[in-house]
mmCIF file of C-alpha atoms in Angstrom:
data_model
loop_
_atom_site.group_PDB
_atom_site.id
_atom_site.type_symbol
_atom_site.label_atom_id
_atom_site.label_comp_id
_atom_site.label_asym_id
_atom_site.label_seq_id
_atom_site.Cartn_x
_atom_site.Cartn_y
_atom_site.Cartn_z
ATOM 1 C CA MET N 1 8.588 -5.100 -2.642
ATOM 2 C CA THR N 2 8.539 -3.009 -0.709
ATOM 3 C CA ARG N 3 6.520 -1.809 2.351
ATOM 4 C CA VAL N 4 7.701 -0.261 5.400
ATOM 5 C CA TRP N 5 9.122 -2.403 8.469
ATOM 6 C CA GLY N 6 7.961 -1.264 11.626
ATOM 7 C CA ALA N 7 5.693 1.890 12.898
ATOM 8 C CA ILE N 8 5.470 4.918 11.815
ATOM 9 C CA GLN N 9 8.851 6.868 13.063
ATOM 10 C CA ASN N 10 7.507 8.825 15.706
ATOM 11 C CA ALA N 11 8.646 12.253 14.034
ATOM 12 C CA GLY N 12 5.936 11.810 11.609
ATOM 13 C CA THR N 13 3.267 13.510 13.302
ATOM 14 C CA TRP N 14 5.302 17.059 14.180
ATOM 15 C CA LEU N 15 7.018 17.371 11.253
ATOM 16 C CA GLN N 16 3.487 16.712 9.225
ATOM 17 C CA LYS N 17 2.626 20.297 11.649
ATOM 18 C CA ARG N 18 5.485 21.918 11.300
ATOM 19 C CA ASP N 19 5.613 22.086 7.034
ATOM 20 C CA SER N 20 2.820 21.745 4.799
ATOM 21 C CA ALA N 21 2.423 19.144 2.321
ATOM 22 C CA GLN N 22 4.007 20.297 -1.589
ATOM 23 C CA ALA N 23 2.550 16.803 -2.173
ATOM 24 C CA VAL N 24 1.536 12.617 -2.476
ATOM 25 C CA ILE N 25 3.004 9.829 -3.882
ATOM 26 C CA LEU N 26 1.676 7.152 -3.397
ATOM 27 C CA MET N 27 3.842 3.330 -3.677
ATOM 28 C CA TYR N 28 1.710 0.238 -5.312
ATOM 29 C CA HIS N 29 4.057 -2.675 -5.677
ATOM 30 C CA ARG N 30 1.090 -4.691 -8.479
ATOM 31 C CA ILE N 31 -2.446 -5.001 -10.179
ATOM 32 C CA ALA N 32 -3.272 -8.025 -9.313
ATOM 33 C CA CYS N 33 -5.963 -11.007 -7.233
ATOM 34 C CA PRO N 34 -3.889 -12.899 -5.963
ATOM 35 C CA GLU N 35 -5.166 -16.291 -3.985
ATOM 36 C CA LEU N 36 -3.039 -15.318 -1.386
ATOM 37 C CA ASP N 37 -1.251 -11.602 -1.050
ATOM 38 C CA PRO N 38 0.399 -12.259 2.729
ATOM 39 C CA TRP N 39 2.396 -8.466 1.906
ATOM 40 C CA ARG N 40 -0.437 -6.719 0.350
ATOM 41 C CA LEU N 41 1.346 -6.278 -2.580
ATOM 42 C CA SER N 42 -1.997 -6.351 -4.716
ATOM 43 C CA VAL N 43 -4.836 -3.962 -6.081
ATOM 44 C CA THR N 44 -7.045 -5.179 -7.951
ATOM 45 C CA PRO N 45 -7.177 -3.760 -11.380
ATOM 46 C CA GLN N 46 -11.559 -2.354 -10.238
ATOM 47 C CA HIS N 47 -9.956 -1.361 -7.322
ATOM 48 C CA PHE N 48 -6.577 0.746 -8.951
ATOM 49 C CA ALA N 49 -8.964 1.552 -11.149
ATOM 50 C CA GLU N 50 -11.438 3.394 -8.338
ATOM 51 C CA HIS N 51 -7.702 4.579 -7.706
ATOM 52 C CA LEU N 52 -6.870 6.764 -10.512
ATOM 53 C CA ALA N 53 -10.437 7.990 -11.257
ATOM 54 C CA ILE N 54 -10.698 9.548 -8.103
ATOM 55 C CA ILE N 55 -7.199 10.609 -8.475
ATOM 56 C CA ARG N 56 -8.129 12.448 -11.693
ATOM 57 C CA GLN N 57 -11.069 13.841 -9.840
ATOM 58 C CA GLN N 58 -9.984 15.638 -7.445
ATOM 59 C CA ALA N 59 -5.914 15.829 -6.930
ATOM 60 C CA GLN N 60 -3.170 17.006 -10.055
ATOM 61 C CA PRO N 61 -1.149 14.062 -10.949
ATOM 62 C CA MET N 62 1.908 13.829 -12.363
ATOM 63 C CA SER N 63 4.962 12.308 -12.641
ATOM 64 C CA LEU N 64 7.795 12.347 -10.548
ATOM 65 C CA GLN N 65 9.981 14.006 -12.196
ATOM 66 C CA GLU N 66 7.454 16.341 -12.979
ATOM 67 C CA LEU N 67 7.688 17.246 -9.362
ATOM 68 C CA ALA N 68 10.996 17.253 -8.374
ATOM 69 C CA ALA N 69 11.387 20.118 -11.042
ATOM 70 C CA ALA N 70 8.295 21.884 -9.342
ATOM 71 C CA ARG N 71 10.150 20.861 -6.258
ATOM 72 C CA ARG N 72 13.521 22.897 -7.511
ATOM 73 C CA ASP N 73 10.942 25.500 -8.743
ATOM 74 C CA GLY N 74 9.413 26.140 -5.667
ATOM 75 C CA ASP N 75 5.823 26.150 -8.148
ATOM 76 C CA VAL N 76 4.706 22.680 -6.755
ATOM 77 C CA PRO N 77 0.391 22.208 -7.591
ATOM 78 C CA ARG N 78 -1.913 22.315 -4.756
ATOM 79 C CA ARG N 79 -2.854 18.189 -4.139
ATOM 80 C CA ALA N 80 -0.480 16.944 -6.464
ATOM 81 C CA VAL N 81 -0.585 13.471 -6.491
ATOM 82 C CA VAL N 82 2.191 10.453 -8.293
ATOM 83 C CA ILE N 83 1.872 7.364 -8.311
ATOM 84 C CA THR N 84 4.786 4.558 -7.658
ATOM 85 C CA PHE N 85 5.777 0.634 -8.660
ATOM 86 C CA ASP N 86 8.394 -1.288 -7.025
ATOM 87 C CA ASP N 87 10.024 -4.025 -8.183
ATOM 88 C CA GLY N 88 9.098 -4.333 -12.416
ATOM 89 C CA TYR N 89 5.485 -6.988 -12.197
ATOM 90 C CA ALA N 90 4.718 -7.977 -15.235
ATOM 91 C CA ASP N 91 1.677 -6.815 -15.136
ATOM 92 C CA ASN N 92 2.990 -3.420 -14.142
ATOM 93 C CA LEU N 93 1.984 -3.788 -18.524
ATOM 94 C CA HIS N 94 -0.798 -5.855 -18.783
ATOM 95 C CA GLN N 95 -3.210 -4.108 -16.364
ATOM 96 C CA ALA N 96 -1.643 -1.402 -15.186
ATOM 97 C CA LYS N 97 -0.711 0.989 -17.991
ATOM 98 C CA PRO N 98 -3.968 -0.012 -19.436
ATOM 99 C CA LEU N 99 -5.772 1.948 -16.566
ATOM 100 C CA LEU N 100 -3.364 5.064 -16.810
ATOM 101 C CA GLU N 101 -3.507 5.313 -20.137
ATOM 102 C CA LYS N 102 -7.942 5.633 -19.214
ATOM 103 C CA TYR N 103 -7.018 7.861 -17.014
ATOM 104 C CA ASN N 104 -4.517 10.151 -18.318
ATOM 105 C CA ILE N 105 -1.960 9.298 -15.225
ATOM 106 C CA PRO N 106 1.216 9.077 -15.344
ATOM 107 C CA ALA N 107 3.309 6.984 -13.024
ATOM 108 C CA THR N 108 6.921 5.747 -12.013
ATOM 109 C CA VAL N 109 7.691 1.943 -12.294
ATOM 110 C CA PHE N 110 11.304 1.132 -10.300
ATOM 111 C CA VAL N 111 11.993 -2.289 -12.332
ATOM 112 C CA THR N 112 14.488 -5.066 -10.238
ATOM 113 C CA THR N 113 17.124 -5.221 -13.309
ATOM 114 C CA GLY N 114 18.634 -8.607 -12.583
ATOM 115 C CA HIS N 115 15.009 -9.998 -12.714
ATOM 116 C CA LEU N 116 14.297 -8.671 -16.159
ATOM 117 C CA ASN N 117 13.954 -12.611 -18.753
ATOM 118 C CA SER N 118 14.007 -14.292 -15.596
ATOM 119 C CA THR N 119 11.882 -17.804 -15.676
ATOM 120 C CA ARG N 120 12.052 -17.524 -12.063
ATOM 121 C CA GLU N 121 9.185 -15.544 -9.680
ATOM 122 C CA PHE N 122 10.653 -13.353 -7.199
ATOM 123 C CA TRP N 123 12.260 -14.938 -4.330
ATOM 124 C CA TRP N 124 9.844 -13.948 -1.426
ATOM 125 C CA ASP N 125 6.730 -15.375 -3.307
ATOM 126 C CA GLU N 126 8.950 -18.927 -4.860
ATOM 127 C CA LEU N 127 8.606 -18.518 -1.110
ATOM 128 C CA GLU N 128 5.297 -17.841 -0.060
ATOM 129 C CA ARG N 129 4.123 -20.121 -3.577
ATOM 130 C CA VAL N 130 6.348 -23.319 -1.733
ATOM 131 C CA LEU N 131 5.772 -22.904 2.294
ATOM 132 C CA LEU N 132 1.862 -20.893 1.279
ATOM 133 C CA THR N 133 -0.013 -23.874 -0.484
ATOM 134 C CA PRO N 134 -1.511 -26.238 1.060
ATOM 135 C CA GLY N 135 -0.420 -29.333 1.665
ATOM 136 C CA ARG N 136 2.690 -31.645 3.449
ATOM 137 C CA LEU N 137 5.618 -30.882 3.787
ATOM 138 C CA PRO N 138 8.356 -32.435 5.635
ATOM 139 C CA GLU N 139 8.154 -31.514 9.909
ATOM 140 C CA THR N 140 11.644 -30.553 9.787
ATOM 141 C CA LEU N 141 13.957 -27.603 8.043
ATOM 142 C CA HIS N 142 17.407 -27.683 8.125
ATOM 143 C CA LEU N 143 19.389 -25.345 6.139
ATOM 144 C CA THR N 144 22.481 -23.299 6.512
ATOM 145 C CA ILE N 145 22.766 -19.278 6.814
ATOM 146 C CA ALA N 146 25.783 -17.347 7.145
ATOM 147 C CA GLY N 147 27.518 -20.420 8.094
ATOM 148 C CA ARG N 148 25.649 -21.249 11.085
ATOM 149 C CA PRO N 149 23.351 -23.850 11.148
ATOM 150 C CA LYS N 150 19.080 -23.254 10.971
ATOM 151 C CA LEU N 151 16.862 -25.657 13.018
ATOM 152 C CA TRP N 152 13.015 -25.126 11.861
ATOM 153 C CA HIS N 153 10.205 -27.395 13.739
ATOM 154 C CA LEU N 154 6.936 -26.800 12.082
ATOM 155 C CA GLY N 155 5.102 -29.322 14.096
ATOM 156 C CA GLU N 156 0.998 -30.086 13.189
ATOM 157 C CA ALA N 157 2.110 -26.628 11.040
ATOM 158 C CA ALA N 158 3.941 -29.696 8.636
ATOM 159 C CA ASN N 159 0.344 -29.945 7.166
ATOM 160 C CA TYR N 160 -1.561 -26.722 5.819
ATOM 161 C CA THR N 161 -4.909 -27.373 5.069
ATOM 162 C CA ALA N 162 -7.655 -25.674 3.142
ATOM 163 C CA GLU N 163 -9.033 -24.099 5.701
ATOM 164 C CA ASP N 164 -5.071 -23.038 6.757
ATOM 165 C CA PHE N 165 -4.965 -21.471 3.980
ATOM 166 C CA GLU N 166 -8.864 -19.869 3.344
ATOM 167 C CA GLY N 167 -7.692 -18.744 7.460
ATOM 168 C CA ASP N 168 -4.688 -16.683 6.606
ATOM 169 C CA ARG N 169 -6.299 -14.727 3.313
ATOM 170 C CA ASP N 170 -6.575 -11.879 5.747
ATOM 171 C CA ARG N 171 -3.531 -12.066 7.800
ATOM 172 C CA GLN N 172 -0.792 -9.986 7.064
ATOM 173 C CA ALA N 173 2.701 -11.270 6.303
ATOM 174 C CA TRP N 174 3.889 -11.518 10.793
ATOM 175 C CA GLU N 175 0.650 -11.296 11.423
ATOM 176 C CA GLY N 176 0.980 -15.656 11.849
ATOM 177 C CA LEU N 177 -0.820 -17.327 14.875
ATOM 178 C CA PRO N 178 1.994 -19.103 16.729
ATOM 179 C CA ASN N 179 3.450 -22.087 15.629
ATOM 180 C CA SER N 180 1.492 -22.250 12.780
ATOM 181 C CA ARG N 181 2.307 -22.141 8.464
ATOM 182 C CA LEU N 182 1.917 -18.289 8.522
ATOM 183 C CA ALA N 183 4.537 -18.106 10.427
ATOM 184 C CA PHE N 184 7.437 -20.583 9.910
ATOM 185 C CA TYR N 185 6.635 -18.782 6.096
ATOM 186 C CA TYR N 186 7.748 -15.331 8.102
ATOM 187 C CA SER N 187 10.579 -17.072 9.685
ATOM 188 C CA VAL N 188 11.713 -18.597 7.138
ATOM 189 C CA TRP N 189 11.703 -14.537 4.700
ATOM 190 C CA ASP N 190 13.085 -12.827 7.675
ATOM 191 C CA ALA N 191 16.003 -15.123 7.565
ATOM 192 C CA LEU N 192 16.778 -14.744 4.052
ATOM 193 C CA ARG N 193 16.167 -10.970 2.976
ATOM 194 C CA LYS N 194 19.507 -9.452 3.091
ATOM 195 C CA LEU N 195 21.598 -12.487 2.128
ATOM 196 C CA PRO N 196 23.125 -12.151 -1.230
ATOM 197 C CA ALA N 197 20.721 -12.610 -3.634
ATOM 198 C CA ASP N 198 23.455 -15.837 -4.757
ATOM 199 C CA GLN N 199 22.913 -17.377 -1.259
ATOM 200 C CA GLN N 200 19.394 -16.869 -1.470
ATOM 201 C CA GLN N 201 18.889 -18.568 -4.340
ATOM 202 C CA THR N 202 21.084 -21.813 -3.109
ATOM 203 C CA LEU N 203 18.914 -21.962 -0.251
ATOM 204 C CA GLN N 204 15.584 -21.612 -2.562
ATOM 205 C CA ASP N 205 16.695 -24.037 -4.609
ATOM 206 C CA GLU N 206 17.352 -25.984 -1.060
ATOM 207 C CA ILE N 207 14.174 -24.939 -0.420
ATOM 208 C CA LEU N 208 12.826 -26.882 -3.041
ATOM 209 C CA ALA N 209 14.336 -30.537 -3.185
ATOM 210 C CA TRP N 210 13.175 -30.061 0.250
ATOM 211 C CA ALA N 211 9.099 -29.124 -0.887
ATOM 212 C CA THR N 212 10.004 -31.450 -3.793
ATOM 213 C CA THR N 213 8.189 -28.848 -5.358
ATOM 214 C CA SER N 214 10.011 -26.951 -8.870
ATOM 215 C CA ALA N 215 11.192 -23.383 -10.057
ATOM 216 C CA GLN N 216 8.891 -22.891 -11.902
ATOM 217 C CA ALA N 217 7.715 -19.251 -12.371
ATOM 218 C CA ARG N 218 3.263 -18.654 -12.044
ATOM 219 C CA ALA N 219 2.368 -17.240 -15.397
ATOM 220 C CA ASP N 220 0.426 -14.474 -13.267
ATOM 221 C CA TYR N 221 3.687 -14.009 -10.913
ATOM 222 C CA CYS N 222 6.019 -12.966 -13.553
ATOM 223 C CA ALA N 223 8.628 -9.980 -14.053
ATOM 224 C CA LEU N 224 9.291 -8.221 -17.232
ATOM 225 C CA THR N 225 10.657 -8.769 -19.511
ATOM 226 C CA THR N 226 12.661 -7.090 -21.827
ATOM 227 C CA GLU N 227 10.796 -6.745 -24.551
ATOM 228 C CA GLU N 228 8.073 -5.350 -21.897
ATOM 229 C CA LEU N 229 10.015 -2.953 -20.214
ATOM 230 C CA PHE N 230 10.334 -1.275 -23.647
ATOM 231 C CA LYS N 231 6.483 -1.950 -24.040
ATOM 232 C CA LEU N 232 5.926 -0.409 -20.915
ATOM 233 C CA GLU N 233 7.867 2.419 -21.777
ATOM 234 C CA GLN N 234 6.408 3.776 -24.553
ATOM 235 C CA ASP N 235 4.491 6.374 -25.234
ATOM 236 C CA GLY N 236 5.838 8.169 -22.233
ATOM 237 C CA LEU N 237 3.014 7.372 -19.704
ATOM 238 C CA VAL N 238 5.415 5.761 -17.797
ATOM 239 C CA GLU N 239 8.761 6.811 -16.863
ATOM 240 C CA ILE N 240 10.932 3.933 -15.568
ATOM 241 C CA GLY N 241 13.339 3.767 -12.280
ATOM 242 C CA ALA N 242 16.167 1.975 -10.786
ATOM 243 C CA HIS N 243 15.918 -1.014 -8.459
ATOM 244 C CA THR N 244 19.495 -2.116 -7.988
ATOM 245 C CA VAL N 245 19.761 -5.305 -9.522
ATOM 246 C CA THR N 246 19.042 -8.200 -6.731
ATOM 247 C CA HIS N 247 16.494 -6.004 -4.213
ATOM 248 C CA PRO N 248 18.838 -5.968 -1.671
ATOM 249 C CA SER N 249 18.709 -4.359 1.635
ATOM 250 C CA LEU N 250 21.671 -1.933 1.096
ATOM 251 C CA PRO N 251 22.561 -1.422 3.940
ATOM 252 C CA ALA N 252 23.246 -4.427 4.912
ATOM 253 C CA HIS N 253 26.393 -5.200 2.915
ATOM 254 C CA SER N 254 29.136 -3.262 2.182
ATOM 255 C CA LEU N 255 29.637 0.235 0.214
ATOM 256 C CA THR N 256 31.348 -1.935 -2.508
ATOM 257 C CA PHE N 257 28.428 -4.017 -3.747
ATOM 258 C CA GLN N 258 25.826 -1.648 -2.562
ATOM 259 C CA HIS N 259 27.233 0.824 -5.772
ATOM 260 C CA LYS N 260 27.158 -2.347 -7.595
ATOM 261 C CA GLU N 261 24.068 -3.104 -6.908
ATOM 262 C CA ILE N 262 22.790 0.679 -7.751
ATOM 263 C CA TYR N 263 24.890 1.054 -10.983
ATOM 264 C CA SER N 264 24.934 -1.941 -12.555
ATOM 265 C CA SER N 265 21.088 -1.060 -12.472
ATOM 266 C CA LYS N 266 20.923 2.802 -13.367
ATOM 267 C CA ILE N 267 22.793 1.617 -17.132
ATOM 268 C CA THR N 268 21.997 -1.738 -17.307
ATOM 269 C CA LEU N 269 18.368 0.232 -18.210
ATOM 270 C CA GLU N 270 20.093 3.427 -19.675
ATOM 271 C CA GLN N 271 21.499 0.913 -22.358
ATOM 272 C CA LEU N 272 17.917 -0.914 -22.907
ATOM 273 C CA LEU N 273 16.184 2.410 -23.655
ATOM 274 C CA LYS N 274 19.417 5.047 -24.919
ATOM 275 C CA HIS N 275 18.486 7.603 -22.181
ATOM 276 C CA PRO N 276 19.239 8.518 -18.643
ATOM 277 C CA VAL N 277 17.782 7.389 -15.751
ATOM 278 C CA LYS N 278 17.015 9.705 -13.481
ATOM 279 C CA SER N 279 14.806 8.146 -10.749
ATOM 280 C CA PHE N 280 15.929 5.622 -7.442
ATOM 281 C CA ALA N 281 13.349 3.694 -5.353
ATOM 282 C CA TYR N 282 15.326 1.408 -2.037
ATOM 283 C CA PRO N 283 14.620 -2.243 -1.816
ATOM 284 C CA PHE N 284 12.643 -2.733 1.060
ATOM 285 C CA GLY N 285 12.969 1.522 1.851
ATOM 286 C CA ASP N 286 16.339 -0.093 3.350
ATOM 287 C CA LEU N 287 18.749 2.679 3.672
ATOM 288 C CA ASP N 288 21.513 4.487 5.226
ATOM 289 C CA LYS N 289 23.829 7.424 4.873
ATOM 290 C CA THR N 290 26.350 5.497 2.481
ATOM 291 C CA SER N 291 22.693 4.137 0.457
ATOM 292 C CA VAL N 292 21.557 7.741 -0.105
ATOM 293 C CA SER N 293 25.185 8.860 -0.694
ATOM 294 C CA ILE N 294 26.165 6.367 -3.792
ATOM 295 C CA VAL N 295 22.706 7.104 -5.107
ATOM 296 C CA GLU N 296 23.505 10.691 -4.887
ATOM 297 C CA LYS N 297 27.049 9.946 -7.159
ATOM 298 C CA CYS N 298 25.573 7.394 -9.669
ATOM 299 C CA GLY N 299 24.057 10.716 -10.772
ATOM 300 C CA PHE N 300 20.161 9.926 -10.273
ATOM 301 C CA GLU N 301 18.241 13.247 -8.998
ATOM 302 C CA GLN N 302 15.336 11.991 -6.997
ATOM 303 C CA ALA N 303 14.611 8.799 -4.741
ATOM 304 C CA CYS N 304 12.327 7.361 -2.867
ATOM 305 C CA SER N 305 11.777 5.635 0.233
ATOM 306 C CA THR N 306 8.834 4.005 2.148
ATOM 307 C CA ILE N 307 8.752 6.827 4.527
ATOM 308 C CA GLN N 308 4.840 7.076 4.989
ATOM 309 C CA LEU N 309 4.193 10.469 5.085
ATOM 310 C CA LYS N 310 3.736 13.177 2.434
ATOM 311 C CA VAL N 311 5.648 15.564 0.366
ATOM 312 C CA LEU N 312 6.718 18.472 2.268
ATOM 313 C CA LYS N 313 9.043 21.326 1.592
ATOM 314 C CA GLY N 314 11.403 19.343 3.725
ATOM 315 C CA SER N 315 11.736 16.675 2.551
ATOM 316 C CA GLU N 316 15.257 15.626 0.903
ATOM 317 C CA GLU N 317 15.590 14.112 -2.631
ATOM 318 C CA LEU N 318 16.606 11.769 -2.210
ATOM 319 C CA LYS N 319 14.643 10.127 0.425
ATOM 320 C CA LEU N 320 11.007 11.250 -0.815
ATOM 321 C CA PRO N 321 8.112 9.788 1.213
ATOM 322 C CA ARG N 322 5.743 7.435 -0.085
ATOM 323 C CA LEU N 323 2.005 6.060 1.044
ATOM 324 C CA GLU N 324 1.613 2.965 0.215
ATOM 325 C CA ALA N 325 -1.395 1.994 -1.681
ATOM 326 C CA LYS N 326 -3.369 -0.812 -0.218
ATOM 327 C CA ASN N 327 -6.770 -2.651 -2.132
ATOM 328 C CA TRP N 328 -9.149 -0.336 -0.913
ATOM 329 C CA THR N 329 -12.224 0.579 -2.016
ATOM 330 C CA SER N 330 -13.855 3.404 -3.481
ATOM 331 C CA SER N 331 -14.311 5.155 -0.218
ATOM 332 C CA VAL N 332 -11.608 4.312 2.064
ATOM 333 C CA PHE N 333 -9.162 5.106 -0.908
ATOM 334 C CA LYS N 334 -10.905 8.170 -1.507
ATOM 335 C CA LYS N 335 -11.051 9.050 2.689
ATOM 336 C CA ASN N 336 -7.161 8.133 2.588
ATOM 337 C CA LEU N 337 -7.121 10.450 0.057
ATOM 338 C CA GLU N 338 -8.605 13.409 1.308
ATOM 339 C CA ILE N 339 -6.666 13.043 4.409
ATOM 340 C CA TRP N 340 -3.262 12.970 2.916
ATOM 341 C CA LEU N 341 -3.855 15.951 0.551
ATOM 342 C CA GLY N 342 -4.822 18.903 3.598
#
């Protein structure tokens, strides 16, 4: 899961004017049609196909490694576009890859290795299923987070109706109305986001017990299996990159923790795939100087952030900016792509 937490940096405007664009790196997560998508992570197969058709017609698609090599050589083709996916959802193989093959457009998929073969959803998806499924929940939730008690009073939000659910379909996670179930979901998510995976897991289990539900993953929310990982990379159109082991907010943790997450994800993928893994993406787009230094020391040649800018001549190879592609119609995507490539 990767998105921009907050507004685009103020420096963005003058940076764009100061340096001409070299390329655009697009960031996707899922190709799917979920009933509710509070993080706007999904693009429908139809819209993704339209995006690819426009890229094929009006841009120069290339892989992330090709872009990095062209930047080093000082020979980036005009209107270059790179496609990336974060997290490692199984639909990257079943929905995205056939369309990438149809248009012969390469992509990089950044995989959270700890979720390979998992029987559970990514924690933010599991939390969404538990808290944003219509029905009634207990009126209070009490958790102990990092040794401190945290109490939520749901009030009227304890009862989440079908009408409430429909109303939230057009809202993003942080846009929940005051005292609503969506606002409650966002608050719980925010309390868990920077915790280590083992603490998240413990609290998730407590939430499941509180809501009297199970941890069974929905079929269309599954992460890749090892077998699917091999199939995704097969034929060379898709590059596999690393996205840590457990998808933490790296700057919230120690140097030792960050190194383990970054290095272990690289080694796991290299042992599975039998070749070097050269690309990395920071979970949530969260990074600091320590994160970047570790990525460099681990031998990655390029790494992607979620800084919402075009790739400029001065963009750092281990903090490459990306532009998030939403579930846009062809006309909206075409307009945005022209702005970005302009």
